[in-house]
Short mmCIF file of C-alpha atoms and ligand atoms in Angstrom, two decimals:
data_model
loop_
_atom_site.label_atom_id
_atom_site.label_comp_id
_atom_site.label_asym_id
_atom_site.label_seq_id
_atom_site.Cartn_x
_atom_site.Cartn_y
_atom_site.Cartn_z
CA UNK A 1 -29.11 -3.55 -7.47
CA UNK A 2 -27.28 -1.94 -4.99
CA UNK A 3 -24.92 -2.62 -2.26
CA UNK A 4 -23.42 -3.06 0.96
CA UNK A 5 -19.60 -2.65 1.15
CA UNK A 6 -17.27 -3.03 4.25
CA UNK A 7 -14.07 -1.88 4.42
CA UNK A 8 -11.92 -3.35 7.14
CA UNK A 9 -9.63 -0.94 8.18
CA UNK A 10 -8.85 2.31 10.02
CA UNK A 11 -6.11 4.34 7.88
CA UNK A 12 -5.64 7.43 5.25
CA UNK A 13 -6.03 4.63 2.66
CA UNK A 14 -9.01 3.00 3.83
CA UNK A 15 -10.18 6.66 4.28
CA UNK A 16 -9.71 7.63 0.53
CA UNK A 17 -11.31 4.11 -0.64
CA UNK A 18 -14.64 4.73 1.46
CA UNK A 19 -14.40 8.56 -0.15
CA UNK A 20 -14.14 6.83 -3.43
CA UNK A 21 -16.97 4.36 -2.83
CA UNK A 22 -19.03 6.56 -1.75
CA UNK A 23 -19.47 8.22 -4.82
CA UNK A 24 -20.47 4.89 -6.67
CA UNK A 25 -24.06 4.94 -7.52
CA UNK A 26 -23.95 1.03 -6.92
CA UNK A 27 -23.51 1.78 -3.24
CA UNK A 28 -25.93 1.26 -0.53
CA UNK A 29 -24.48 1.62 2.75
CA UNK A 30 -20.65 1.46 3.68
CA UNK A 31 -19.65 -0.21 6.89
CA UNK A 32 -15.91 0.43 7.89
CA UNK A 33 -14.04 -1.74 10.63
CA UNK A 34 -12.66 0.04 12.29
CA UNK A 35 -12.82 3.22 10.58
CA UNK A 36 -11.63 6.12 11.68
CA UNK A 37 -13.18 9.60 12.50
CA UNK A 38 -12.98 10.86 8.69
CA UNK A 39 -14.89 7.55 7.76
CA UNK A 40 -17.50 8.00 10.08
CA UNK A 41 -18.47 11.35 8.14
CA UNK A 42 -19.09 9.02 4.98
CA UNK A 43 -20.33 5.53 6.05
CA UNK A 44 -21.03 3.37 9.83
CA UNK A 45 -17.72 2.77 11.88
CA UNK A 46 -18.19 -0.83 13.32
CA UNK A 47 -16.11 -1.38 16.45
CA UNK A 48 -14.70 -4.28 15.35
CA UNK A 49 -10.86 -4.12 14.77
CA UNK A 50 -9.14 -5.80 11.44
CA UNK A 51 -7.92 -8.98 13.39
CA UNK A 52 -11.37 -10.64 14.86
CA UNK A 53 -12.53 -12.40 12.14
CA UNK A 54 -15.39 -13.72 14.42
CA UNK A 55 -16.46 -10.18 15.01
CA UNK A 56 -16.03 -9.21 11.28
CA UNK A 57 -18.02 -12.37 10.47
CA UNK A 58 -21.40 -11.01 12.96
CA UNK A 59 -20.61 -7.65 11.42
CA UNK A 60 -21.13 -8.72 7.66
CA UNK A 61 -24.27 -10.92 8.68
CA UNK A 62 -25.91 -8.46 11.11
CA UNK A 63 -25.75 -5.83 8.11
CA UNK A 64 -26.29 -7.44 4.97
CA UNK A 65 -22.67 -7.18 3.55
CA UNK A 66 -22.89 -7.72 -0.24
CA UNK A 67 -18.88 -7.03 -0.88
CA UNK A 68 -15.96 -6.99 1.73
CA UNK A 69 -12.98 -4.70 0.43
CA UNK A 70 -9.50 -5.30 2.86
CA UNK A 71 -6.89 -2.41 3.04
CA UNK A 72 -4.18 -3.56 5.37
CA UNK A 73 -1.94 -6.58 4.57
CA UNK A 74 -2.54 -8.39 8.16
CA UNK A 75 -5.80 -9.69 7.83
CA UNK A 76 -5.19 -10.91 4.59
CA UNK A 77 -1.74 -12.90 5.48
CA UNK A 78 -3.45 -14.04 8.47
CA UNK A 79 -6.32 -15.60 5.98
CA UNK A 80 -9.39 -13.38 6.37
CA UNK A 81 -10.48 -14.23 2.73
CA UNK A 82 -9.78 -18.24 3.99
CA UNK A 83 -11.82 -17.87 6.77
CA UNK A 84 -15.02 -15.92 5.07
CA UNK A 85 -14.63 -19.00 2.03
CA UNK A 86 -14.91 -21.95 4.59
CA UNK A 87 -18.05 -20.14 5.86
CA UNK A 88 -20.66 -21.63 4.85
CA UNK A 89 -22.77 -18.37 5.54
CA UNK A 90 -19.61 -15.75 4.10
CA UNK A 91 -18.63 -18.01 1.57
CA UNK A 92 -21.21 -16.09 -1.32
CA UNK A 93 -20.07 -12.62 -0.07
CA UNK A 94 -18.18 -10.56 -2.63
CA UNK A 95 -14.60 -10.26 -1.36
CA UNK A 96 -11.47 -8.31 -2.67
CA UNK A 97 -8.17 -9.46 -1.12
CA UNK A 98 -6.40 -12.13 -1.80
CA UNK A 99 -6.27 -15.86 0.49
CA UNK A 100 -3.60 -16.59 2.67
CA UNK A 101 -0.94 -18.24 -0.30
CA UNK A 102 -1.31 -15.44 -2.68
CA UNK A 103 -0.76 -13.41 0.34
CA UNK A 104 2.25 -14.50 1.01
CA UNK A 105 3.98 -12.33 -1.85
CA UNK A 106 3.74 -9.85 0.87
CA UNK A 107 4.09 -12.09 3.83
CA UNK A 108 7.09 -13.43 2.65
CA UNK A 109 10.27 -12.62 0.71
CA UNK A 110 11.50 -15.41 0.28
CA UNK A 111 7.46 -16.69 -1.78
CA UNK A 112 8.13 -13.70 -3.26
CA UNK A 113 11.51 -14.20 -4.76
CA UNK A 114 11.14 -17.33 -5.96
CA UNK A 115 7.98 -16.76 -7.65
CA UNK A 116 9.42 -14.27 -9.35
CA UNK A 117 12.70 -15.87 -10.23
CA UNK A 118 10.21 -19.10 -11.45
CA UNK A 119 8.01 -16.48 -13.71
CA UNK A 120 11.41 -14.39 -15.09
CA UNK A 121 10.44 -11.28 -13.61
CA UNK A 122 13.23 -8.68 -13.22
CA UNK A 123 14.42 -8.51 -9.66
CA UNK A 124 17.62 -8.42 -7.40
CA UNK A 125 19.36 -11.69 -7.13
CA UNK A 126 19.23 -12.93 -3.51
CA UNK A 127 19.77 -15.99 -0.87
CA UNK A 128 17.18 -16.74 1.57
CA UNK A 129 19.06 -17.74 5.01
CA UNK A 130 18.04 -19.29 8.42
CA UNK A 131 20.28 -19.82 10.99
CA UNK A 132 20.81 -23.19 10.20
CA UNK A 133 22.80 -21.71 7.22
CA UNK A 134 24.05 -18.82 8.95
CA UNK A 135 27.54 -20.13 6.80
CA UNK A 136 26.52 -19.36 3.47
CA UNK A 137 25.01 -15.82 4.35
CA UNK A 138 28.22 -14.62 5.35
CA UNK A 139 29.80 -16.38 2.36
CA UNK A 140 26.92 -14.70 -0.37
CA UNK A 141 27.56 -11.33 1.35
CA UNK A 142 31.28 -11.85 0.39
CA UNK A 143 30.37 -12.08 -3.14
CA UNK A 144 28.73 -9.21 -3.22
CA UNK A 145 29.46 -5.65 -3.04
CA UNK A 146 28.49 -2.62 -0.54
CA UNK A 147 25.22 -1.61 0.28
CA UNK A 148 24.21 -5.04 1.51
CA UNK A 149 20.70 -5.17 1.73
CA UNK A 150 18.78 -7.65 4.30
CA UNK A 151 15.35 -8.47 4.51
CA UNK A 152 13.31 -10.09 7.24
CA UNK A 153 11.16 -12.51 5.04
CA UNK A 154 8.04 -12.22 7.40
CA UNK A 155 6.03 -8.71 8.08
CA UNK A 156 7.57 -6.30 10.02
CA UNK A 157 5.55 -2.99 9.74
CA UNK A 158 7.39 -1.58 6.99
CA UNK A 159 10.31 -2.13 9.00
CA UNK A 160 12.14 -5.30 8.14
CA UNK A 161 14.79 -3.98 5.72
CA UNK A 162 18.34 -3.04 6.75
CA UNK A 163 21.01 -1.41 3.88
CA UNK A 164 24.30 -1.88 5.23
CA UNK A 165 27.48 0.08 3.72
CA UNK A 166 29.71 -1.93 5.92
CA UNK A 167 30.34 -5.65 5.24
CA UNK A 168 31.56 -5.91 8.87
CA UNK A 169 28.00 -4.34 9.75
CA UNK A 170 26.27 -6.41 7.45
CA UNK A 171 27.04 -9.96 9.09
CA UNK A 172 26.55 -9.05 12.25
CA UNK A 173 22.79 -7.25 11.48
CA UNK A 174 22.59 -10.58 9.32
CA UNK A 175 23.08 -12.66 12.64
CA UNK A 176 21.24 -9.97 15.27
CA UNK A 177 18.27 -10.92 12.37
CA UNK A 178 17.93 -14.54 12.80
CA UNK A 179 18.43 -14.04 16.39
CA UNK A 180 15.10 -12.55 16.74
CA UNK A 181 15.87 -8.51 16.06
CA UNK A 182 11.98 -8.62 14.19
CA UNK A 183 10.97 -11.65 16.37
CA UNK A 184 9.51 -14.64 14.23
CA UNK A 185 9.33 -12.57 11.08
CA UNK A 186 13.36 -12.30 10.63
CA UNK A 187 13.86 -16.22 11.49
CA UNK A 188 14.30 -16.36 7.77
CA UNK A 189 16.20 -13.06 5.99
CA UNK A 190 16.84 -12.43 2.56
CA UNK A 191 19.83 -10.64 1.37
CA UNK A 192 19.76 -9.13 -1.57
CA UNK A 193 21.66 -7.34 -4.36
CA UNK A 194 21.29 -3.73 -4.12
CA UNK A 195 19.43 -1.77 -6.87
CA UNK A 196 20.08 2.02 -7.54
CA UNK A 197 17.68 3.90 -9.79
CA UNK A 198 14.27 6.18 -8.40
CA UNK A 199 11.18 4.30 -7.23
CA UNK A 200 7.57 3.96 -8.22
CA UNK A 201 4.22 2.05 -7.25
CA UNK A 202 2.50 0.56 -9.89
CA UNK A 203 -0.75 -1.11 -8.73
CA UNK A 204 -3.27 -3.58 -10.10
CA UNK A 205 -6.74 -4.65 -9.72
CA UNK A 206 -6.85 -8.27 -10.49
CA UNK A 207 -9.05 -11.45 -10.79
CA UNK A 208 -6.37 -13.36 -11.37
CA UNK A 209 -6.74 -14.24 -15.40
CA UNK A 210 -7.49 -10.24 -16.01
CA UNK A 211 -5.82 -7.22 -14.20
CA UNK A 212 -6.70 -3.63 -14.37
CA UNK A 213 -3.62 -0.76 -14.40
CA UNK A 214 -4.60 1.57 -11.63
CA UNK A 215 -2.68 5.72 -11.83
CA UNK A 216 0.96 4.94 -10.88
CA UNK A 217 2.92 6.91 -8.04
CA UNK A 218 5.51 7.59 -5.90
CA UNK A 219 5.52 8.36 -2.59
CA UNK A 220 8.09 9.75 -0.09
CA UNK A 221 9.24 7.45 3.05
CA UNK A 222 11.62 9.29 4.50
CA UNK A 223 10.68 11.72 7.33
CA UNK A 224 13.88 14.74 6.04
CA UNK A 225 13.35 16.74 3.05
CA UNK A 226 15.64 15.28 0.29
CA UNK A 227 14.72 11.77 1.58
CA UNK A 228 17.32 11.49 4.57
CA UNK A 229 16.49 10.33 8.09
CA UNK A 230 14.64 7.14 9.24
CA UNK A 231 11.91 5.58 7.21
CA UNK A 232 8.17 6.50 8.12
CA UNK A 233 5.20 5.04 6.71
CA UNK A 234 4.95 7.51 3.80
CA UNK A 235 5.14 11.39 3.97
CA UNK A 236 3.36 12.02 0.91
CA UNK A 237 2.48 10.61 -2.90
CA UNK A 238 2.32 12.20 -6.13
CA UNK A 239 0.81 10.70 -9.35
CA UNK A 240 1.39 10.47 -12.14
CA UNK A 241 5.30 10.24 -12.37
CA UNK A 242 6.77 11.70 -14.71
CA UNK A 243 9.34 9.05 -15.88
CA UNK A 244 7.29 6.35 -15.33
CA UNK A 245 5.81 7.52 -18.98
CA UNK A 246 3.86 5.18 -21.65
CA UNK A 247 7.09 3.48 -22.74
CA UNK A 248 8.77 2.87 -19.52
CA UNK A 249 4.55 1.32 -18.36
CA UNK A 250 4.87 -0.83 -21.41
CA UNK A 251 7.89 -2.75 -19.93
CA UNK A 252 6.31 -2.52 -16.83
CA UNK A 253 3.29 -4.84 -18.23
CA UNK A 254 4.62 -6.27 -20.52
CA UNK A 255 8.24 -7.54 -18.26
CA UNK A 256 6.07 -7.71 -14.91
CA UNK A 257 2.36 -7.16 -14.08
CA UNK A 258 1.22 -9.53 -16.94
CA UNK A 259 4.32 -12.14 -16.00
CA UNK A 260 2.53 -12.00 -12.53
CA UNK A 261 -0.49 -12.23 -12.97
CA UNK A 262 0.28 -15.24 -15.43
CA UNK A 263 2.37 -16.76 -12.80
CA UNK A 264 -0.20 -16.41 -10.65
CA UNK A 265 -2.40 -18.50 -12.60
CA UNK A 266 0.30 -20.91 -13.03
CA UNK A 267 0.90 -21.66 -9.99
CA UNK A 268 -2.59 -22.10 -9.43
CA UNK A 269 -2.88 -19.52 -6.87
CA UNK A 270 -6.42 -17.91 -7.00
CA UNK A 271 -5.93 -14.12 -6.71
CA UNK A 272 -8.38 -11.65 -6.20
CA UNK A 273 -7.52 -8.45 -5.14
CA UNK A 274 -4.47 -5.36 -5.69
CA UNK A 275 -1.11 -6.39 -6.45
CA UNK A 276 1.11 -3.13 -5.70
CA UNK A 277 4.53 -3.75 -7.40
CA UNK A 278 7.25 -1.52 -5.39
CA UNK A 279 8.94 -0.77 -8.79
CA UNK A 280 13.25 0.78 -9.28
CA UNK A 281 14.00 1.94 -12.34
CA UNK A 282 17.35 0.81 -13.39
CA UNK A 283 18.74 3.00 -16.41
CA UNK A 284 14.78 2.67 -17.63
CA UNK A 285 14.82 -0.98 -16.89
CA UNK A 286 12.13 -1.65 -14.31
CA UNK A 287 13.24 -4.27 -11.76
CA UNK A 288 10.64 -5.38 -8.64
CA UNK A 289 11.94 -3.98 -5.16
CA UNK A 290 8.85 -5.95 -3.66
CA UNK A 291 5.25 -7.27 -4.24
CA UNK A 292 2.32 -5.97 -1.40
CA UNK A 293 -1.25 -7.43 -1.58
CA UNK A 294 -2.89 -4.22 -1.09
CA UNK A 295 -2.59 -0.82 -1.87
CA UNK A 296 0.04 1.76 -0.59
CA UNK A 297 -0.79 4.54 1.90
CA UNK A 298 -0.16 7.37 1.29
CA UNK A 299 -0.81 6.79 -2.69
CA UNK A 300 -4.03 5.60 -2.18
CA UNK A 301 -4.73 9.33 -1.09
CA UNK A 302 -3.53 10.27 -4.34
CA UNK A 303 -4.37 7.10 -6.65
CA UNK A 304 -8.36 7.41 -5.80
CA UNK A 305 -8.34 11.00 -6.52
CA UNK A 306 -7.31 9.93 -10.47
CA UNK A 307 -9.82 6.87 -11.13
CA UNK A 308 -12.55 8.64 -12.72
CA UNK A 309 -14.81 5.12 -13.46
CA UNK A 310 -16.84 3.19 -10.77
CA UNK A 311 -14.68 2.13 -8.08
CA UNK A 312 -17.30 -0.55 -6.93
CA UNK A 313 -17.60 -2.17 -10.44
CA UNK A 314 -14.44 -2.70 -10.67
CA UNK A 315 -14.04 -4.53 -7.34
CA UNK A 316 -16.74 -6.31 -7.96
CA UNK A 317 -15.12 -7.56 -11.37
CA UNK A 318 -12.21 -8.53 -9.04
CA UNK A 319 -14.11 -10.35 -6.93
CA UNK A 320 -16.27 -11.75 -9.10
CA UNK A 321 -13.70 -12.74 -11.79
CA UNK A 322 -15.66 -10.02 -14.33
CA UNK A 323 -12.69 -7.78 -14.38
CA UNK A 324 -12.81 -8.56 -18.52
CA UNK A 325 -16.27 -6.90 -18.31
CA UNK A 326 -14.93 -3.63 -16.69
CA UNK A 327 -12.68 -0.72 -17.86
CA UNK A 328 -11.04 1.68 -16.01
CA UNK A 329 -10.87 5.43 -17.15
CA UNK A 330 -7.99 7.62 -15.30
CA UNK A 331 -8.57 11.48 -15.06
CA UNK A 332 -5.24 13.00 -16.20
CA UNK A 333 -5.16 15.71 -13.89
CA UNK A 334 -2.36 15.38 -11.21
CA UNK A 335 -3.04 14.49 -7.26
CA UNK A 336 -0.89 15.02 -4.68
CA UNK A 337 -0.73 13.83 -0.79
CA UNK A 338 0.63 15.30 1.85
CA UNK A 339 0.99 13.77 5.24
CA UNK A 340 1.23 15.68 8.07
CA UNK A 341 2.78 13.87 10.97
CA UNK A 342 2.89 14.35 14.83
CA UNK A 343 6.32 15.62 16.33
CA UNK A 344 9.01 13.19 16.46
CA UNK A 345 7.39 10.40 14.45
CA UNK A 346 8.30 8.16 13.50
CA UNK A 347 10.42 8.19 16.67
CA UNK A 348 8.21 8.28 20.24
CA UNK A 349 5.35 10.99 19.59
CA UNK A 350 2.80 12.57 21.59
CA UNK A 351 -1.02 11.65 20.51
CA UNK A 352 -3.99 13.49 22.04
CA UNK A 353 -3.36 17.06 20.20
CA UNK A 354 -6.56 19.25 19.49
CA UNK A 355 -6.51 19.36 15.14
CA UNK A 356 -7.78 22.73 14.66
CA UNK A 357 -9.24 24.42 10.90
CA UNK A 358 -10.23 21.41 9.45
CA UNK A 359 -13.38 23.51 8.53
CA UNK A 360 -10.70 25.83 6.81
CA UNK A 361 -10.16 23.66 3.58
CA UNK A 362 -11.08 24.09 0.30
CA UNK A 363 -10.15 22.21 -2.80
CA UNK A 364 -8.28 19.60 -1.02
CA UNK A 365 -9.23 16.50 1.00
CA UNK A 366 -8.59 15.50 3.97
CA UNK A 367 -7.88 11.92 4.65
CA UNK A 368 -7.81 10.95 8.39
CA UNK A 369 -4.80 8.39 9.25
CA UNK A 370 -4.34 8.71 12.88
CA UNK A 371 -7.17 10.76 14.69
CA UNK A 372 -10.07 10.39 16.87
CA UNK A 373 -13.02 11.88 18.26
CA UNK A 374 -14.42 13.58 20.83
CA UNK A 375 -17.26 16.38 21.12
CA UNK A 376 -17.44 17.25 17.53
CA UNK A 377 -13.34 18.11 17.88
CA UNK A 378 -10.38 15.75 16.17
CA UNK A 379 -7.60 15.05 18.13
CA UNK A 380 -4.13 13.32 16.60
CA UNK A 381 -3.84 9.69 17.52
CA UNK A 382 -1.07 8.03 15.70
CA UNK A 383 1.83 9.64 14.23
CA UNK A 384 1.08 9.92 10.65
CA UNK A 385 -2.02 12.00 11.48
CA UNK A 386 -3.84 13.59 7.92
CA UNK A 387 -3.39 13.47 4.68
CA UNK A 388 -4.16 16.32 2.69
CA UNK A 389 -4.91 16.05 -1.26
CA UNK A 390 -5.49 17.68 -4.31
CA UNK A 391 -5.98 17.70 -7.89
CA UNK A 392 -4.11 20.21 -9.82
CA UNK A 393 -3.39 20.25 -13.89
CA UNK A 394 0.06 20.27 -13.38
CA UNK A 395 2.10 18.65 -10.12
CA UNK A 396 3.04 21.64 -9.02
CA UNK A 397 -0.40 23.12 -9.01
CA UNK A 398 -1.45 20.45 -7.29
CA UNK A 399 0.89 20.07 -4.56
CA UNK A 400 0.78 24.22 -4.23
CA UNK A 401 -3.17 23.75 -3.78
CA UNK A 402 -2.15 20.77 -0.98
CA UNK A 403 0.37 23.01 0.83
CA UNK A 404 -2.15 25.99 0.64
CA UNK A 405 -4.41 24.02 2.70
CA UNK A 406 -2.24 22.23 4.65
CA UNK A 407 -0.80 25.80 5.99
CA UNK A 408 -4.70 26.42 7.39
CA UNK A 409 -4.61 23.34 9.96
CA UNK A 410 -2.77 23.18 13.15
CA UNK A 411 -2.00 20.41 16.34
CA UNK A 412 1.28 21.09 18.53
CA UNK A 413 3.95 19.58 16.91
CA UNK A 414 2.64 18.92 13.21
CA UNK A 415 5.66 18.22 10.78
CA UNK A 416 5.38 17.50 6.94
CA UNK A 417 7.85 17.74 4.21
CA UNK A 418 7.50 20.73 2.05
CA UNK A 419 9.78 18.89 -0.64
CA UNK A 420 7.32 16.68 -1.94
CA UNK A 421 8.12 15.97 -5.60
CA UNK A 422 11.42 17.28 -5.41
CA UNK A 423 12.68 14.57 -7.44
CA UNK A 424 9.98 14.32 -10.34
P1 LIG B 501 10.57 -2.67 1.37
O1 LIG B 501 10.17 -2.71 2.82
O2 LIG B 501 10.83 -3.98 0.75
O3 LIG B 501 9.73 -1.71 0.60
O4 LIG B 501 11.98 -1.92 1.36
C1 LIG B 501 12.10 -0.65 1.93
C2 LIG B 501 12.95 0.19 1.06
O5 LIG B 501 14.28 -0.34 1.01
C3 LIG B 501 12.51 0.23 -0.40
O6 LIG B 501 11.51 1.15 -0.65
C4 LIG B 501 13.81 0.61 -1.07
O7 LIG B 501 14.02 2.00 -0.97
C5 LIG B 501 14.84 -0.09 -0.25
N1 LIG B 501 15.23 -1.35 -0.88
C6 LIG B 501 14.66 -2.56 -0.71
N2 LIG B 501 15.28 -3.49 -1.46
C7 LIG B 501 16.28 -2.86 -2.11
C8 LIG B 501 17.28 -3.28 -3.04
N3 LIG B 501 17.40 -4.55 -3.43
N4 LIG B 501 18.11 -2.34 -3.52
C9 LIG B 501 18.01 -1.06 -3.12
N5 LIG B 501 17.11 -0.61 -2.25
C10 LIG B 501 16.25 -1.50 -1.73
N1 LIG B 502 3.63 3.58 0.75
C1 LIG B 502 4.23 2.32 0.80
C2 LIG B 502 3.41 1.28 1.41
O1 LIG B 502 2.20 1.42 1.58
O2 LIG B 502 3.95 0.23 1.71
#
C-alpha cells in the first residue's frame, strides 16, 4: 500500500526530507505546507503556512493524508500533534513529531534541564531564574566563573543564548532578559556553566520505547570563516565527523540517547518523532548543550544524503511505534552542505535577487531555503537562500564537489564560507 505524506514546512530541511521521500517506493503523493519553490519540483505546495492548524487539518482531509511528517519546532511546541489526536477525523493519521510536553525539551530549558538532571544525563549545571528571584541569579553567577552563559528558557529563533566574558555584563543581560529582551520567551532564563570542547548533532528517530541512530554532523553557525561573527542559522554541515568515531557514539548511546529515550518513557511522555541532541565534547566526554524536537537545518541537507534505507518506513515505525521492526542502513560516503546566504545576513538583507545557473549543477543538490518563484526564474527570499550538497568518498572530496558547484550559481550579494570543515 502506498501513501500520502505531508510535510509541513518551507525550509532547506524540509526540502531535503521531501527529496528523500520521494525516492521511497511506499510513496504516493507528497503534499508540502508550505513548501518552497525546490519542493514544488518534487511534490504539491499547499498554501497553507505551518501555524493554521485548521487549514492543515482541510489540507490532510481534502487529500487523503496517510502520514504527516513536521520539520520546524513551532508547530510542534504549539501542539500540532495535540490538535490532529483530539480530532476525531486526524486522530488515525500517521504522525511524526512529538505532542506539546515532549516538545517542550525544545520549548523549554528549564523541562529540559531538569529532565535531564532527573535521568543523569551529562549536562552543564544551571539555575533557572524569574524575576521574582532575580537575587539568586546574581548570587549563582558569583559562583561561577567567566563565560557566563544565559539562556532564554522559551523559543527564540535560535537566538536566545547570550555568553558573557564579563560578570558585570552578565547581570545586567541577566536582568535586560527577564525584562522582556526575547519578550515572553526570556521571562524565565537559565544560566548555565560554560562547556568548552567542539560540537556535534547526533539525531534520533524514535517511538519512544525504540530509537533509531540517524548519520551524525556538525554544522557551522557562525557567518566568518573560523567561526567568528554573529550566529546565523547554519552556514553549512558535514557528516560524518571525524571525532565523533564508534567509541566516542558508544558513550553517546549508551550516557545519553538511550538515558533519554528511557526517561522519556519514564516520565510517561509519549514521544514520537526526532530527538536532535546538540552534543560538546568535553576531553571525549560527551555532555548535552541542548535537546531540539526536530531535525537541524542545515544537516538535514547533509544527514538525508547518508540514509541509504526507506525514509518512509522508518517514519512510519516512529509513528506507528514499529521502529523495532525497521533498520536503518547509512551509506558511508561523506555529504557536505553548503549554504549560500544573501548579503549581510544574518544582519538586514536584501530579498528579491534573480538566482541564476541553477541549471549549471551537476553532482550536487540543491536544497531551496529561502527562494521563490516567478516565470520559471528563482529569486532569493530569505537570507539563508540554497543549500548546495554532495556526496564525496572523502570530506574533502565532497565539500570540493559542493564548492565546484556552488562557484556556477550567482544572485547579487551571495556570501558562503569557504572554510567549511576547517575544524574536522
Ligand atoms: P543553543 O541555542 O542552545 O544551541 O546555543 C547556541 C550555542 O551557544 C551552542 O551551539 C553553543 O555553541 C553555545 N552554548 C550553549 N550552551 C553552552 C554552554 N553551556 N557552554 C558553552 N557553549 C554553549
Ligand atoms: N543547525 C542547528 C539547528 O537546526 O538548530
Amino acid at each position: 500500500m502506498t501513501m500520502n505524506i505531508l510535510i509541513v514546512g518551507s525550509g532547506g530541511r524540509e526540502h531535503a526530507m521531501a527529496w528523500k521521500i520521494k525516492q521511497s517506493p511506499k510513496l504516493n503523493q507528497l503534499y508540502i505546507a508550505p513548501g518552497n519553490p525546490g519542493t514544488a519540483l518534487l511534490g504539491t505546495n499547499l498554501p497553507v503556512p505551518a501555524s493554521d492548524f485548521e487549514g492543515l487539518k482541510k489540507a490532510t482531509l481534502e487529500n487523503q493524508i496517510d502520514l504527516v511528517l513536521v520539520g520546524p519546532e513551532v508547530p510542534l511546541c504549539e501542539g500540532l500533534h495535540d490538535f490532529f489526536a483530539a480530532d476525531e477525523q486526524l486522530k488515525n493519521i500517521l504522525f511524526v513529531g512529538p505532542k506539546r510536553l515532549g516538545a517542550q525539551l525544545e520549548g523549554s530549558k528549564d523541562f529540559a534541564k531538569e529532565f535531564m538532571f532527573r535521568h543523569q544525563i551529562p549536562t552543564a549545571k544551571y539555575l533557572a531564574i524569574t524575576s521574582g528571584n532575580l537575587a539568586s541569579g546574581i548570587a549563582f553567577l558569583k559562583t561561577m566563573n567567566s563565560p557566563y552563559v544565559l539562556k532564554a528558557d522559551g523559543l527564540a529563533a535560535g537566538k536566545g543564548v547570550l555568553i558573557m566574558d564579563d560578570l558585570q555584563e552578565a547581570e545586567k543581560a541577566l536582568k535586560e532578559m527577564l525584562d522582556g529582551q526575547f519578550g515572553a520567551a526570556s521571562s524565565k532564563v537559565v544560566i548555565e556553566e560554560f562547556l568548552s570542547g567542539i560540537e556535534c548533532s547526533v539525531f534520533v528517530l524514535t517511538d519512544g520505547k525504540d530509537y533509531r541512530i540517524l548519520p551524525v554532523a556538525k554544522d557551522y553557525k557562525r557567518i566568518g570563516e573560523g567561526d567568528t561573527g554573529l550566529n546565523t542559522g547554519g552556514m553549512g554541515a558535514i557528516s560524518p565527523v571525524s571525532f565523533a568515531d564508534e567509541f566516542f557514539l558508544k558513550k553517546v548511546e549508551d550516557r545519553i540517547i538511550r538515558p533519554t529515550v528511557q526517561g522519556l518513557q519514564k516520565d510517561q511522555i509519549p514521544y514520537n518523532g526526532f530527538i536532535f541532541f546538540g552534543l560538546i565534547n568535553c576531553g571525549g566526554e560527551p555532555m548535552v548543550i541542548e535537546y531540539n524536537v526536530r531535525m537541524g537545518d542545515p544537516e538535514t541537507e547533509a544527514v538525508m544524503l547518508r540514509i541509504k534505507t526507506d525514509f518512509v518506513e522508518l517514519l512510519i515505525g516512529a509513528a506507528e511505534g514499529t521502529l523495532a521492526e525497521k533498520s536503518i542502513e547509512i551509506d558511508p560516503r561523506y555529504a557536505a552542505a553548503v549554504m549560500l546566504v544573501a548579503g549581510g545576513y544574518p544582519g538586514p538583507y536584501e530579498k528579491g535577487k534573480i538566482i541564476s545557473g541553477l541549471e549549471k549543477v551537476e553532482d550536487s543538490f540543491v536544497f531551496h531555503a529561502g527562494t521563490k518563484s516567478n516565470h520559471d526564474s528563482a529569486f532569493t527570499n530569505g537570507g539563508r537562500v540554497l543549500a548546495v550538497s554532495s556526496y564525496g568518498q572523502s570530506m574533502y572530496e565532497a565539500l570540493a564537489n559542493s564548492y565546484r558547484n556552488v562557484e556556477l550559481i550567482q544572485f547579487e550579494g551571495m556570501y558562503y564560507r569557504k572554510d567549511i570543515g576547517f575544524d574536522l
